Structures are given as C-alpha cells and as structure tokens.
Coordinates of C-alpha atoms in Angstrom, one line a residue:
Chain W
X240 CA -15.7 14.8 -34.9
X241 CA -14.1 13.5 -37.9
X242 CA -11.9 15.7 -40.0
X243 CA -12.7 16.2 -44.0
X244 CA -9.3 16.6 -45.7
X245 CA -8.1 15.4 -49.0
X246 CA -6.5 12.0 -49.0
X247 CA -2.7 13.9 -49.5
X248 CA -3.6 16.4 -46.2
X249 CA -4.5 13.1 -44.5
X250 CA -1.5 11.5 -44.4
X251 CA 0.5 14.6 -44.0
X252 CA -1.2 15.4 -40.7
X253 CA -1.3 11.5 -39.6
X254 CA 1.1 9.6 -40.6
X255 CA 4.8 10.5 -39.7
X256 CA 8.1 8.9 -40.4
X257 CA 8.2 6.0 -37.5
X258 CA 4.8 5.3 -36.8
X259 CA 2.8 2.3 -36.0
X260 CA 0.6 1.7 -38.6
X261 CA -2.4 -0.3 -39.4
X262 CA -4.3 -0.7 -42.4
X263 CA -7.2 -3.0 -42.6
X264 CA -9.7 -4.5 -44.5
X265 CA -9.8 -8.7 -44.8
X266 CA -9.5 -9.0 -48.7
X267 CA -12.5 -6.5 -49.2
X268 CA -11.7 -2.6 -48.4
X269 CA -8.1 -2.7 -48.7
X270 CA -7.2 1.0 -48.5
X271 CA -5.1 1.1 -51.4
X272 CA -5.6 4.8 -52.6
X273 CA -3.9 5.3 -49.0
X274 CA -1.4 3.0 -49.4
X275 CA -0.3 4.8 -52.2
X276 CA -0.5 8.5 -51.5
X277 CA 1.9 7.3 -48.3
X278 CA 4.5 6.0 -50.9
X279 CA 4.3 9.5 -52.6
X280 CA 5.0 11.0 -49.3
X281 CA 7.9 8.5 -48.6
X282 CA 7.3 8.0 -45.1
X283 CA 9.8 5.7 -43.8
X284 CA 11.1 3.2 -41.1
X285 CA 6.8 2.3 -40.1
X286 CA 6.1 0.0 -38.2
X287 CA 2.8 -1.9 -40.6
X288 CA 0.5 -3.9 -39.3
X289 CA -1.8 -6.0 -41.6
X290 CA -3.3 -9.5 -40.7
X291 CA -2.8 -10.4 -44.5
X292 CA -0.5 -8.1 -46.1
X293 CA -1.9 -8.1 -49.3
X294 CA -0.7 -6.5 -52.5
X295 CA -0.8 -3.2 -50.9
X296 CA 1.7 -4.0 -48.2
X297 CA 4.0 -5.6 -51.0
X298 CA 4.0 -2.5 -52.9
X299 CA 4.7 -0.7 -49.9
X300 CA 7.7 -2.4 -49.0
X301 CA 8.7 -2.7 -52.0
X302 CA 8.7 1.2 -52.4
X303 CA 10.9 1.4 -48.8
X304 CA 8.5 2.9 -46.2
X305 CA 8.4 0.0 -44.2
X306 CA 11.3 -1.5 -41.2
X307 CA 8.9 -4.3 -39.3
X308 CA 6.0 -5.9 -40.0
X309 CA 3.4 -7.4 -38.0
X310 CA 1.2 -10.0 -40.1
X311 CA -0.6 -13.4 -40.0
X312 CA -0.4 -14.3 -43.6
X313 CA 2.0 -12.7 -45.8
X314 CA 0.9 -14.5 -49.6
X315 CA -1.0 -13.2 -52.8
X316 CA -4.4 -15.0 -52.3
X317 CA -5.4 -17.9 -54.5
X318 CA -1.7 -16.8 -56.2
X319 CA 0.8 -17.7 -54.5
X320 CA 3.9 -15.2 -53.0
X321 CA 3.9 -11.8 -52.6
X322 CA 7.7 -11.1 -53.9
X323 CA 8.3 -7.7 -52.4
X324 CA 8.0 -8.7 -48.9
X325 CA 10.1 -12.1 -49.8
X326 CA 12.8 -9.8 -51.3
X327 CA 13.0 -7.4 -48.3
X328 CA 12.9 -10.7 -45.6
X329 CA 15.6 -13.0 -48.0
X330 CA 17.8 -9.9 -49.4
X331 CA 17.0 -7.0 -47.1
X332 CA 15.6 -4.9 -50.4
X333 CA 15.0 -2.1 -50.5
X334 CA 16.1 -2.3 -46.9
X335 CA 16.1 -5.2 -43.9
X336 CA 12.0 -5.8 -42.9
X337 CA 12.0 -7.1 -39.7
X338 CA 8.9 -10.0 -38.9
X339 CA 6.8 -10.2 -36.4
X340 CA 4.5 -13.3 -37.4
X341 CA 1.1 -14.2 -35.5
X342 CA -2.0 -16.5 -36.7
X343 CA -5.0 -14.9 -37.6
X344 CA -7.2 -15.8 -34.8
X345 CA -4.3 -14.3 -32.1
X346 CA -4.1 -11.0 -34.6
X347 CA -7.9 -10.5 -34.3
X348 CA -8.1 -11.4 -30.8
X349 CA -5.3 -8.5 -30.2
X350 CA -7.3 -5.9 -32.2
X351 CA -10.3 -6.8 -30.6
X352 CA -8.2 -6.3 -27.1
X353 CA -7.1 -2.6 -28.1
X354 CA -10.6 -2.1 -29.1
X355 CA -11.4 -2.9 -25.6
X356 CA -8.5 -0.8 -23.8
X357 CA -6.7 -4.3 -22.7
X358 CA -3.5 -4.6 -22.5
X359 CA -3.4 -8.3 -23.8
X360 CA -5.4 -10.8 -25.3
X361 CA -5.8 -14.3 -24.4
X362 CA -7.1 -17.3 -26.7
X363 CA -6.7 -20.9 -26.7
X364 CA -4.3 -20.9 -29.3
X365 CA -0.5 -21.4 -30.4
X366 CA -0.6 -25.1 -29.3
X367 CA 2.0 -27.1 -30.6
X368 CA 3.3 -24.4 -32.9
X369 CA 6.7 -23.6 -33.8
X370 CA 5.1 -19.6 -33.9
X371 CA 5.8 -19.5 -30.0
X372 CA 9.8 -20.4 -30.5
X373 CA 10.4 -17.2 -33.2
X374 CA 8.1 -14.6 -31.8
X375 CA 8.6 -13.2 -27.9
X376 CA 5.1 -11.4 -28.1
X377 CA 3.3 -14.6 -27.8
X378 CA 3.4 -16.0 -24.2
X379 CA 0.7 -18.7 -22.1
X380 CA -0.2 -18.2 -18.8
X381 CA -2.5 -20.1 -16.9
X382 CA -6.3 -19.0 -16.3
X383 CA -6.7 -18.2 -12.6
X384 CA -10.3 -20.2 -12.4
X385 CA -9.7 -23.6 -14.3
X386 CA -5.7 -24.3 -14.7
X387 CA -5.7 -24.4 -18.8
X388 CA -3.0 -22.6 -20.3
X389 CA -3.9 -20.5 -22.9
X390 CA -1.9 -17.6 -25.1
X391 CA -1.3 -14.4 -24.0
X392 CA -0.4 -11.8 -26.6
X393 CA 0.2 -8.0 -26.4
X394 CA -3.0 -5.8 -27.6
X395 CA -2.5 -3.5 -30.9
X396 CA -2.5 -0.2 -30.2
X397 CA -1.7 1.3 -33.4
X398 CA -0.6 4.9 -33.7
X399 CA -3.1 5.4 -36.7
X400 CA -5.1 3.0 -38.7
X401 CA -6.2 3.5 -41.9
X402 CA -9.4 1.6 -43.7
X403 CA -11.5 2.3 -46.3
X404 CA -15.4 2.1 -46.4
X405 CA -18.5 2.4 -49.0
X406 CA -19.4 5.7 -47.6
X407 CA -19.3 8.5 -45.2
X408 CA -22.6 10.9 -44.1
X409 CA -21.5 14.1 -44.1
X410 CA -21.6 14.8 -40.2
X411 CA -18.7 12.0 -41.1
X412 CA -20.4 8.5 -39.7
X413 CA -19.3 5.9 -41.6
X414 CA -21.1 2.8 -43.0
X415 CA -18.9 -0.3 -43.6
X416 CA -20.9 -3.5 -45.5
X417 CA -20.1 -6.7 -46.7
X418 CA -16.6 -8.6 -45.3
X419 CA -15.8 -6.8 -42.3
X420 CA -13.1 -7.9 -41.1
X421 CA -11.4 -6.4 -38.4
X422 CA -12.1 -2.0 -39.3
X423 CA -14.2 -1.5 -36.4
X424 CA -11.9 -3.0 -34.1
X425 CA -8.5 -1.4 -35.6
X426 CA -10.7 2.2 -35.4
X427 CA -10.6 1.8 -32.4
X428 CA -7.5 0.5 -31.0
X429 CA -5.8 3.4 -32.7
X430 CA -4.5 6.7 -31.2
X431 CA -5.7 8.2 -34.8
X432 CA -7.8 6.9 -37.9
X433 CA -8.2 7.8 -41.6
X434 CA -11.3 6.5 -43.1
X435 CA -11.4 7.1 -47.0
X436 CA -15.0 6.4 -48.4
X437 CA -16.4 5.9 -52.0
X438 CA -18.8 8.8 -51.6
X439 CA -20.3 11.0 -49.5
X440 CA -24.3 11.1 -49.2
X441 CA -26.9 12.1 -47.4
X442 CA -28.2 9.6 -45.5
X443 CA -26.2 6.7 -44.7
X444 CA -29.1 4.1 -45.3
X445 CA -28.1 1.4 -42.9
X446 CA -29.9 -0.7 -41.2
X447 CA -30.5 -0.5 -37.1
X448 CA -27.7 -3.5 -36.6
X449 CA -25.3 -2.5 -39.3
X450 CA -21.3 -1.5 -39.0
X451 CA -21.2 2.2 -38.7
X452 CA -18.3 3.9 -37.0
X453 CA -19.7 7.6 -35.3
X454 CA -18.1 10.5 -36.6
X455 CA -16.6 11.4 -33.5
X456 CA -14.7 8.1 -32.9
X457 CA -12.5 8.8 -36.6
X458 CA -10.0 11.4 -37.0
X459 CA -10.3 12.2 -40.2
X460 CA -12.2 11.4 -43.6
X461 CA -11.0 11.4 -47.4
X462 CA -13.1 10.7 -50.3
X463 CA -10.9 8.2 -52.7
X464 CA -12.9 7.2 -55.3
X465 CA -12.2 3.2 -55.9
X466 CA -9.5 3.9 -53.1
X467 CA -9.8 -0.1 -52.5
X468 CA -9.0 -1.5 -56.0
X469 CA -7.9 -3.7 -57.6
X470 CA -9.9 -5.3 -53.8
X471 CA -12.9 -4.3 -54.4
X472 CA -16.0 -2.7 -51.9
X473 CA -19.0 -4.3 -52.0
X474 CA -22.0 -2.5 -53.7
X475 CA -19.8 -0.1 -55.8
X476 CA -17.1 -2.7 -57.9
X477 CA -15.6 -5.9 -58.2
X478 CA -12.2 -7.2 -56.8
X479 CA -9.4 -7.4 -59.8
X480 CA -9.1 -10.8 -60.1
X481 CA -6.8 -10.4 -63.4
X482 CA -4.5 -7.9 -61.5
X483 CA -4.5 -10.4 -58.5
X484 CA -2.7 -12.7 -60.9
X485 CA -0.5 -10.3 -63.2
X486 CA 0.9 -8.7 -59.8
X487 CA 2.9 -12.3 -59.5
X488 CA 4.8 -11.0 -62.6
X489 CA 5.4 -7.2 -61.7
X490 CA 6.2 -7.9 -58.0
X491 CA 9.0 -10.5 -59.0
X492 CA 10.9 -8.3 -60.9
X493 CA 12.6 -5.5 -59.3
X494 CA 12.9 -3.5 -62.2
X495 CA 9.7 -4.3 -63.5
X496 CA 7.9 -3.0 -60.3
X497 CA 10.4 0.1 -60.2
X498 CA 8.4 0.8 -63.2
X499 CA 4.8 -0.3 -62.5
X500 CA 5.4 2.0 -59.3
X501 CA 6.6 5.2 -61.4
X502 CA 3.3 5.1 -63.6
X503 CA 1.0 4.0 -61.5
X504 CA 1.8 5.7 -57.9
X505 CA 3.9 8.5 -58.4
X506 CA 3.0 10.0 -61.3
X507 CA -0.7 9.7 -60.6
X508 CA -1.5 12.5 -57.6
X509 CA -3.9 11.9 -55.2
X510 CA -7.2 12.3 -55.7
Chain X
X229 CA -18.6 -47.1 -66.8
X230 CA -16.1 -43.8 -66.0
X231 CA -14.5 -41.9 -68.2
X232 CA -10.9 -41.0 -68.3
X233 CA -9.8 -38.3 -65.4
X234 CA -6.9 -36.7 -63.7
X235 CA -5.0 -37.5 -60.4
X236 CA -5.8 -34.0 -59.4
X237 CA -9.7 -34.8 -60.1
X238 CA -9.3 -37.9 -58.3
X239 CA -7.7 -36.1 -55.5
X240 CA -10.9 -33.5 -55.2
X241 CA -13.8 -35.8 -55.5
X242 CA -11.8 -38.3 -52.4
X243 CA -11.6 -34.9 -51.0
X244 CA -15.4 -34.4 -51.5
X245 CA -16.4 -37.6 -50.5
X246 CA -15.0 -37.2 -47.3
X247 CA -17.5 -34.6 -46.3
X248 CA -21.2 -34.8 -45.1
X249 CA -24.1 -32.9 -45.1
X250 CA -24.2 -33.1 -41.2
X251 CA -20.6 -31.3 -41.0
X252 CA -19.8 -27.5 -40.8
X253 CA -16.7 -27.2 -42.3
X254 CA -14.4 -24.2 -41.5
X255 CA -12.9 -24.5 -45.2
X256 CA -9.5 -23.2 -46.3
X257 CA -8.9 -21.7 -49.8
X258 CA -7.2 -23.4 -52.8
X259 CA -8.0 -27.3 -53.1
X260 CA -9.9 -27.5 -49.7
X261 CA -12.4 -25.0 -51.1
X262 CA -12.6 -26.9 -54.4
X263 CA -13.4 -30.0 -52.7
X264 CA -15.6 -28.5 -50.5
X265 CA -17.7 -27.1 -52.9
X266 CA -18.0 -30.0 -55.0
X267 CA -19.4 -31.9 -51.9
X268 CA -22.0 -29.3 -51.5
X269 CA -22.5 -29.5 -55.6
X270 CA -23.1 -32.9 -55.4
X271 CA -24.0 -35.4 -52.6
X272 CA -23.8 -32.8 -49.8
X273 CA -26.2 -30.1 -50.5
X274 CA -27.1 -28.8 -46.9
X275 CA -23.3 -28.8 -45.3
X276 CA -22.4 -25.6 -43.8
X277 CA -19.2 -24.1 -45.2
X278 CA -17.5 -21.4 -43.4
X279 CA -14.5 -19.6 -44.7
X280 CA -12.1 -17.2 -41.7
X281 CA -13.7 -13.8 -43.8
X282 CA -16.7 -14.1 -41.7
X283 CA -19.0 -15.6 -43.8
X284 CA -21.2 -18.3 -42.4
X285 CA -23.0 -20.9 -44.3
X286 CA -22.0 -19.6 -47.9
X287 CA -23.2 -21.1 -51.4
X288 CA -20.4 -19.6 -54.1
X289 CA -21.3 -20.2 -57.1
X290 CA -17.9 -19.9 -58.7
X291 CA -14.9 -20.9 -56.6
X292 CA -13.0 -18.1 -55.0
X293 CA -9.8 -16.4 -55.8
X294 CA -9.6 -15.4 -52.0
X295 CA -10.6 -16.3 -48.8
X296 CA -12.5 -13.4 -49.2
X297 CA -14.5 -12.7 -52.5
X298 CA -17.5 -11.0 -52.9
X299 CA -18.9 -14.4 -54.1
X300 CA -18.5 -15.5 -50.3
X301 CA -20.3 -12.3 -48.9
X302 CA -23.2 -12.5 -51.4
X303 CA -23.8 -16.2 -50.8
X304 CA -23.8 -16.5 -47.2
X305 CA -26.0 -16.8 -44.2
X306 CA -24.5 -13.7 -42.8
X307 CA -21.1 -12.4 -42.7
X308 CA -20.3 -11.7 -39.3
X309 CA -16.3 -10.3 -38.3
X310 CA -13.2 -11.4 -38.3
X311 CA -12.7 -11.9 -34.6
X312 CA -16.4 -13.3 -33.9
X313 CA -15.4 -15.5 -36.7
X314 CA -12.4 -16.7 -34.9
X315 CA -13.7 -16.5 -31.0
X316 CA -17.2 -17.5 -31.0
X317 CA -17.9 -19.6 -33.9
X318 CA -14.3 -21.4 -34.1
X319 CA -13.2 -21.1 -30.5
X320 CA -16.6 -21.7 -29.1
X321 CA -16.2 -24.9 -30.8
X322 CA -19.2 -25.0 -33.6
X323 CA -16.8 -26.0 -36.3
X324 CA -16.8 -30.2 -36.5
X325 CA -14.6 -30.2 -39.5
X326 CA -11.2 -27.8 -40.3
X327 CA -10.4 -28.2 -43.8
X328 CA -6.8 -26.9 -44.8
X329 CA -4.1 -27.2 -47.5
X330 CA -0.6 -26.8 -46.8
X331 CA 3.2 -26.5 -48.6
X332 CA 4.5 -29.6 -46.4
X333 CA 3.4 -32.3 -44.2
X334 CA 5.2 -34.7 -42.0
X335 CA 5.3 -38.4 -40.5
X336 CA 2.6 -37.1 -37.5
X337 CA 0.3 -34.8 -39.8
X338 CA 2.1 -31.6 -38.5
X339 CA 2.0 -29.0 -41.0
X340 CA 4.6 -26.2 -42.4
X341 CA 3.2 -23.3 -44.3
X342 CA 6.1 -21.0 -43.0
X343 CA 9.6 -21.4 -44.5
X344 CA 12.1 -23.5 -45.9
X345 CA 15.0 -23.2 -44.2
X346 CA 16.4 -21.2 -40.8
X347 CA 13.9 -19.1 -39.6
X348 CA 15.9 -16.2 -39.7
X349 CA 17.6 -16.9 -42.6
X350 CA 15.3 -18.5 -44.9
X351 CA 15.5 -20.5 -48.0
X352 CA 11.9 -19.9 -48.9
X353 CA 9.8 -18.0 -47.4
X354 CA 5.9 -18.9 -47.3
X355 CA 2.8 -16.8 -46.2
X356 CA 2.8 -18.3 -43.4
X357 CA 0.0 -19.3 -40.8
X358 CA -3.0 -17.4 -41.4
X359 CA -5.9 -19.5 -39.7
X360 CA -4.9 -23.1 -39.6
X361 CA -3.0 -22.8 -36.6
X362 CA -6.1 -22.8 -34.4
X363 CA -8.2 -24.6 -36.9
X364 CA -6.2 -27.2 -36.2
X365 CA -7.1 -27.4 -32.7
X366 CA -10.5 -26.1 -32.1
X367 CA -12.2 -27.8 -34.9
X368 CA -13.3 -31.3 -33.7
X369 CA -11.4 -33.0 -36.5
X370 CA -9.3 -32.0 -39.0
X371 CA -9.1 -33.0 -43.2
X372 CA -5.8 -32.1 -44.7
X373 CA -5.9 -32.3 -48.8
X374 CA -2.5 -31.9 -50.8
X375 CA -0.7 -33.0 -54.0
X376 CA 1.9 -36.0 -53.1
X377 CA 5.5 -35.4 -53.8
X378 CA 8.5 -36.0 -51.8
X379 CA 9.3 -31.8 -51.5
X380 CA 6.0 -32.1 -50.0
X381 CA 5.9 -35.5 -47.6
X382 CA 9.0 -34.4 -45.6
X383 CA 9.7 -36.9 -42.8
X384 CA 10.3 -33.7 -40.4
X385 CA 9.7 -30.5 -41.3
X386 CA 11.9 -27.5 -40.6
X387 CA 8.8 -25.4 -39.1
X388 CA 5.8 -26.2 -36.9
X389 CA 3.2 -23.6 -38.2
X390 CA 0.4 -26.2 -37.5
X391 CA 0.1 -28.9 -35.4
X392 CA -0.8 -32.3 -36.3
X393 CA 0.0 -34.9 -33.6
X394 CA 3.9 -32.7 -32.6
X395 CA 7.1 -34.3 -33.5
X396 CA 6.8 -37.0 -31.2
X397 CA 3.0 -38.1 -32.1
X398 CA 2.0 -36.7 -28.3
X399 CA 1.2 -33.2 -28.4
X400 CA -2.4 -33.5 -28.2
X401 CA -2.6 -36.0 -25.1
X402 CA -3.8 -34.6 -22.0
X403 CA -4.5 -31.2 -23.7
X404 CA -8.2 -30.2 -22.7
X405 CA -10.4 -28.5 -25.1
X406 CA -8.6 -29.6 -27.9
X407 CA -9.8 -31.2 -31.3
X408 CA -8.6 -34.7 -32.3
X409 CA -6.7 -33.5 -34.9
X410 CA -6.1 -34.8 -39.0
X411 CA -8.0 -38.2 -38.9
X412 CA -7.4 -38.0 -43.2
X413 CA -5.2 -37.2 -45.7
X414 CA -6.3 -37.3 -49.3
X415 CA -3.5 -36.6 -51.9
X416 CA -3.5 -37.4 -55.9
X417 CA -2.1 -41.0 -55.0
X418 CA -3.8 -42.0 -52.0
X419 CA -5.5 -41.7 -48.7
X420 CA -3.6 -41.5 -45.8
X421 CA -4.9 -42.2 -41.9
X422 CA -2.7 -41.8 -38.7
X423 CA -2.3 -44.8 -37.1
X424 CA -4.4 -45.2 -33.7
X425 CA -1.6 -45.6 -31.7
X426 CA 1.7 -43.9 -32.6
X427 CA -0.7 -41.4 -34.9
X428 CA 1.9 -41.9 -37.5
X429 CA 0.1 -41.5 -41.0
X430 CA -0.7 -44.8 -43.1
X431 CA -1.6 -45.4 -46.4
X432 CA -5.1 -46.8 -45.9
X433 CA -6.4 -46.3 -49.8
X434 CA -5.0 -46.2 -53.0
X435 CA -6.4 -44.6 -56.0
X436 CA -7.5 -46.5 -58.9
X437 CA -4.3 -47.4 -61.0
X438 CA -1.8 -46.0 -58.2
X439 CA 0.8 -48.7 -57.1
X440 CA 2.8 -48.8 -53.6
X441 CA 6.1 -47.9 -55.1
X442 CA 5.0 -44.8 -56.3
X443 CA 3.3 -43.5 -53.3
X444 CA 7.0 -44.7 -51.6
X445 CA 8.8 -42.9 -54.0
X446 CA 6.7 -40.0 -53.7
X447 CA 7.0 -39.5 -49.7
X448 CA 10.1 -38.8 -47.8
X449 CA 9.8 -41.0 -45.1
X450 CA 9.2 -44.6 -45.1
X451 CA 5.1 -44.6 -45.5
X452 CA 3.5 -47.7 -43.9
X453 CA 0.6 -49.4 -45.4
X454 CA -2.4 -51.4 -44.1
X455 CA -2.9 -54.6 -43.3
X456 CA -5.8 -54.5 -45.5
X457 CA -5.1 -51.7 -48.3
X458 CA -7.9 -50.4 -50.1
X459 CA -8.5 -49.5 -53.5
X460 CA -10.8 -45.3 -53.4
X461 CA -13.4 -46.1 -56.0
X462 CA -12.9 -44.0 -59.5
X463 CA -14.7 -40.6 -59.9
X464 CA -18.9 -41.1 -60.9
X465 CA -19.8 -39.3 -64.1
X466 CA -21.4 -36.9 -62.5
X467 CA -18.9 -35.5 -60.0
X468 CA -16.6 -35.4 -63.0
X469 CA -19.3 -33.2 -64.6
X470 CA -19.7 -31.1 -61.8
X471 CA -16.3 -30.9 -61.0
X472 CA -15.4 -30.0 -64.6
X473 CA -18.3 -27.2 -64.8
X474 CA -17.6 -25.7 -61.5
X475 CA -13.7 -25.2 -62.6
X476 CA -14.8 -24.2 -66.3
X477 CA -17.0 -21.8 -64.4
X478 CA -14.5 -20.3 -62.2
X479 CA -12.1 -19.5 -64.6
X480 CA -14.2 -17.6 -66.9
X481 CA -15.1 -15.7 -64.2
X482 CA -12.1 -14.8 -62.9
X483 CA -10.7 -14.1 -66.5
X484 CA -13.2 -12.0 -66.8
X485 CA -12.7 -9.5 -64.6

C-alpha cells in the first residue's frame, strides 16, 4: 500500500544520491513541486530520465543534481532551447551531463517494456537515422518469423519514478485524466514511485475505463498543491504559458537563474 | 482581387492547401500545426489531426504552445497514451500524412533537428528528435514545412535525426513497411518536390513575386528547377482572414495566461 508522507519525507526516503530517476508527465503533470524539493535536498550524480525534459529537468540541471540524461526531446515547447541543459552539454556547467538520446516512440516503447517486465523493446524504428551511430543502447535484430529488422532497445527500469496526478483516494489509488502520457507505464517500470496529487478526496469519481494506479502498486503519496505548475493538470489550472516564454530569459543567464532558483526553490520549503 | 500578405502567410496557406479532408495527419508543433489548423479552418473541415500527446482527432480552437496543451485534450476524440499513440495508431500504420518542421534540410529531404557541429562536441545543440524520427517512416507520406534560408537548405547536414530519402537518395528502397517519405516541401519561397528518380528535391512552384535567383541564393546546394515551373496561386481573402484571426486568437490567449 502506498505510503502518505510529506513531499520533503518523500524524497528523503526515495531518492538517494546516484539513482535512476524518472519523472513523467508528457507536457501535462509535470511533477515540478518534486523536482524542486529534490534540488533543496541536493541529490547529486542521478541518472534522469524524461522523454521531454521540460523546464523542470532544465532547472534541475542547472541546480547540479544531474550526471546523465536519458531524453527524446530536450527543447522548451513552442519556445525554443532549454539553456540549462545546453550549458551543462556545451560547457559542462554546473558539471559535465552526459546524453543518452532516443526518439520518442523507442522511449515509450521502453517504458512500456519495463512496465511489462521485458528486458527490451522492439519497434520498427531508427531507420536511416544518425540516432543509431551516437547511442550504443539502440541496436536491430532481425524478427525470428518474417526477416525485417527492427530496433532493439534496452527496457527502463527506473530506480524510482516520480509523477504527479489530480488526485489520490485516501486508501491512496490514484486517478490520472487528461494527457497521459507515459505515468502508468513509468509506475510501473520502477523499483519505487512518488505520486504527488492535487488533493485528496473521498471518492475518486472515475469512470469504469479510466487511468487509475491501485494503491498498492505506488510507494508513496504527497499532496503538493499545483505541484505541476507552471504545466498545468487538467480540471484544477491552466499551463503557464507566459512562464513558458519568460523561462527563455532566466534559463540563459547563469546568474540570472542562480537567482530565480534562490527565491523561488530554496527559500520556498516544501509544502 | 487579394490583398497584400507576408511570405510567412504565403508559406502556411501552401502548407494548408496541401492537406485534405480525407487525410489523418499526425501533425508536429510550430508551423505544421498552424498550417494544419488553417486547413481544418477552412477548406478541410473533417481531416483528422493527431498530435504525439495522445490526442486523436482534435479541434483546438487556439493554436498550441505545446504538443501538449489542454486545448488538445479538451478538443479531441479521445486522448489515448503516449505509447498507444506511438505503436498502434502510428506504427500500425493509420497515419496517411506525417507533418513536421525542422532546423535543417538537405539535397534528399533528410532532416537535422539534433546539433550543429560534432556530436560530441557541439556547436549548437538542438532538442533533438522527439517523434519525427518514426513519423518519418511509418506515416504513408510525409509534408515537411520550413522557412528558406541557406543556414537552413544545407547541401548535407552534419546529423541524420530524420530520414528523408539517406545521403545517397536510397535508404528507403527495399525497406518493407516503410512510408514513401517527403513527397513536398513548402517554404516562404517555394514548393519543393523530390525528383522521381534520384529523389533529389526540385523546385516545382514558385510563390507569387518570388524569382529563381532568390530561391538559389537562399539554398546551399545547387537547387534544380522544373521543366515546367509553376507559379502557387496568392493567398484567397478568406484564408488570409482565417489565418489572421486564428494567430490574433492564439496570442491573446497565450498572453493571457
């Protein structure tokens, strides 16, 4: 059964220095509120795995806690760069971010494979890319029934993932609406899970087909109140378009996001 | 009659005009998703548009920021997961039309959204490949829409995130299960085709008031023409209209928030 614990005892009890770490949500539910406590906590040297790295990854980096990255698009959406993890992969600041680079359709094809207890996934993809040439994960093998070669890549199998969702019953099943992504999937690929919901209720009120993840498949729960912004959750508020855009200034600048990180992370707790 | 307009408006009502309301287009963000949604706006009202979030058959009202706005979720069909997204509905081959931008292009329609540079020593680094790398090759054709400029229209590019026709023209022959590939290129100047053949791309249009020298100047490569050039007819009123509201629409929204 899933753990109640504030967001801070969360990551204190799952997230060490080292770890593989996953933390999902496809532009909607970005666990930021989780993103951020880990920066208070200075973990270092993890290993993060994000199909789109997002603002919340850039801020991570930016603050040190990360050595490699696994990712399928690494850009500020509809913005253009994020500057953080340029910085770190063209200057090695705050420290040398090694890349491991997929597409998106062999990242969610490996999640899905963990999911399933695989040890790789295989899709018809990769063909004619460069992608093969810089990254020794991907390899093709031949399917034993017709000949065609297709790409073989290793299953995630993430030490913990984190995601964030509207809301948590409180026996700790969790409903996740709207954009989906790949939660579900990275839940269960990893050894351990942090879920942090909007609220607690009740009654989940979802519907017979909807995503719900059982209690006793998560590790642990925090409530983190807009925990996704400036993303946004579906239902509850908006993504932060304006931010979106102004991040293009703050994450250029190292200085400037030195700063934006001292007010806005560090000295603002955890909820 | 037609009032005055941009290149770039010229470049996303081609774009537009290229789709149908028979297609289902797996569409990328930025100018695909403009163009997109002006076809759908205006002589295309029933074309499925799919976007790699998961949402299937969406009707945004306002364009999106991301590949994933709420816009997307609230307008759609259904929104199904990333990977079903990816295995069953691009994979299992229901996508006819893969619609993506890019930050380069070369001679054979092969596209770099990587880096600049040495791969491990970059001279710009880009997001990289997202979606289009399999777009490219399960949908059963592919549109490629971007602004003309020689940084852009590199005879070869330094990375292969996407493949058009390879560096030789030949990577898609004798490949089973794959799509044909680009079959158009619409830019600000013109509209490019590869050629049937050697699947090098040719200038087969050129925009009203566009002449050959600049779309030479403008491409790093020397860019062949056709035999018989065509001139892409000038923006109607009303796409310009639409067009015009759906950006003024967009903005405000996103300002807004």
């Amino acid at each position: 059964m899933a753990e109640f614990l504030s967001l801070q005892d969360a990551v204190k009890k799952h997230i060490h220095d080292g770890d593989t770490v996953a933390m999902e949500g496809f532009t909607h539910l970005i666990p930021f509120a989780a993103g951020h406590e880990i920066i208070r906590q200075q973990r270092r040297e993890l290993t993060l795995i994000r199909m789109t790295p997002d603002l919340v990854y850039d801020q991570m980096i930016g603050a040190g806690c990360a050595s490699k990255l696994i990712f399928s698009w690494g850009g500020n959406p509809g913005v253009g760069s994020l500057h953080r993890l340029r910085d770190a992969v063209q200057q090695s600041w705050p420290c040398a971010l090694e890349l491991v680079e997929h597409s998106h359709a062999a990242m969610a094809n490996a999640y899905e494979a963990g999911a399933a207890g695989l040890p790789l996934a295989v899709l018809r993809g990769y063909i004619g890319s460069d992608l093969p040439k810089v990254n020794d994960q991907i390899k093709f093998i031949e399917c034993p029934f017709t000949g065609e070669r297709l790409a073989a890549i290793p299953s995630i199998r993430p030490d913990v993932t984190v995601i964030h969702a509207q809301r948590a019953d409180r026996k700790g099943n969790v409903l996740v609406e709207g954009i989906v992504g790949v939660q579900k999937e990275a839940v269960l690929a990893a050894k351990r899970s942090i879920v942090t919901v909007e609220e607690v209720v009740d009654d989940l009120g979802a519907s017979v087909n909807a995503c719900v993840i059982p209690s006793w498949a998560i590790s642990a729960i925090a409530v983190a109140e807009k925990g996704a912004a400036p993303s946004y959750a579906l239902g509850y508020y908006d993504r932060d378009n304006a931010f979106y855009k102004d991040w293009d200034a703050i994450g250029r600048d190292r200085e400037l996001f030195q700063a934006w990180l001292k007010d806005n992370v560090f000295e603002n707790g955890a909820a | 009659m037609t009032s005055e307009f941009t290149s770039s408006e010229m470049m996303s009502v081609t774009a537009a005009r290229a789709l149908n309301n028979d297609m289902t287009c797996f569409v990328g963000i930025g100018l695909p998703s403009e163009a997109a949604n002006l076809a759908r706006l205006t002589h295309a009202p029933d074309i499925t548009l799919i976007y790699e979030s998961g949402t299937l058959q969406t009707k945004p009202d306002v364009l999106p920021l991301s590949i994933g706005d709420g816009e997307l979720c609230s307008s759609a069909l259904t929104t199904v997961s990333v990977p079903e997204m990816f295995r069953y509905w691009l994979q299992g081959g229901h996508v006819s039309v893969g619609f993506l931008g890019t930050a380069q292009i070369d001679r054979y329609a092969n596209l770099n959204t990587t880096l600049i540079g040495d791969y491990r020593d970059p001279k710009v680094r880009l997001p990289g490949g997202g979606g289009a790398p399999e777009i490219a090759t399960n949908a059963k054709e592919v549109f490629i829409t971007v602004k003309h400029s020689k940084r852009t229209f590199v005879k070869d590019i330094d990375f292969i995130t996407t493949v058009g026709f390879g560096r030789d023209g030949k990577a898609r022959d004798n490949v089973p299960n794959i799509g044909r590939g680009p079959t158009v290129v619409i830019t600000d100047l013109c509209i490019l085709r590869p050629d049937p053949q050697d699947k090098e791309l040719v200038v087969t249009s050129l925009h009203p008031g566009v002449t050959r020298e600049q779309v030479i100047e403008a491409t790093g490569w020397e860019i062949r023409f056709a035999d018989s050039l065509e001139s892409t007819p000038p923006p109607s009123e009303q796409e310009l209209t639409v067009l015009r509201d759906l950006k003024a629409r967009t903005a405000a929204h996103h300002a807004g928030q």
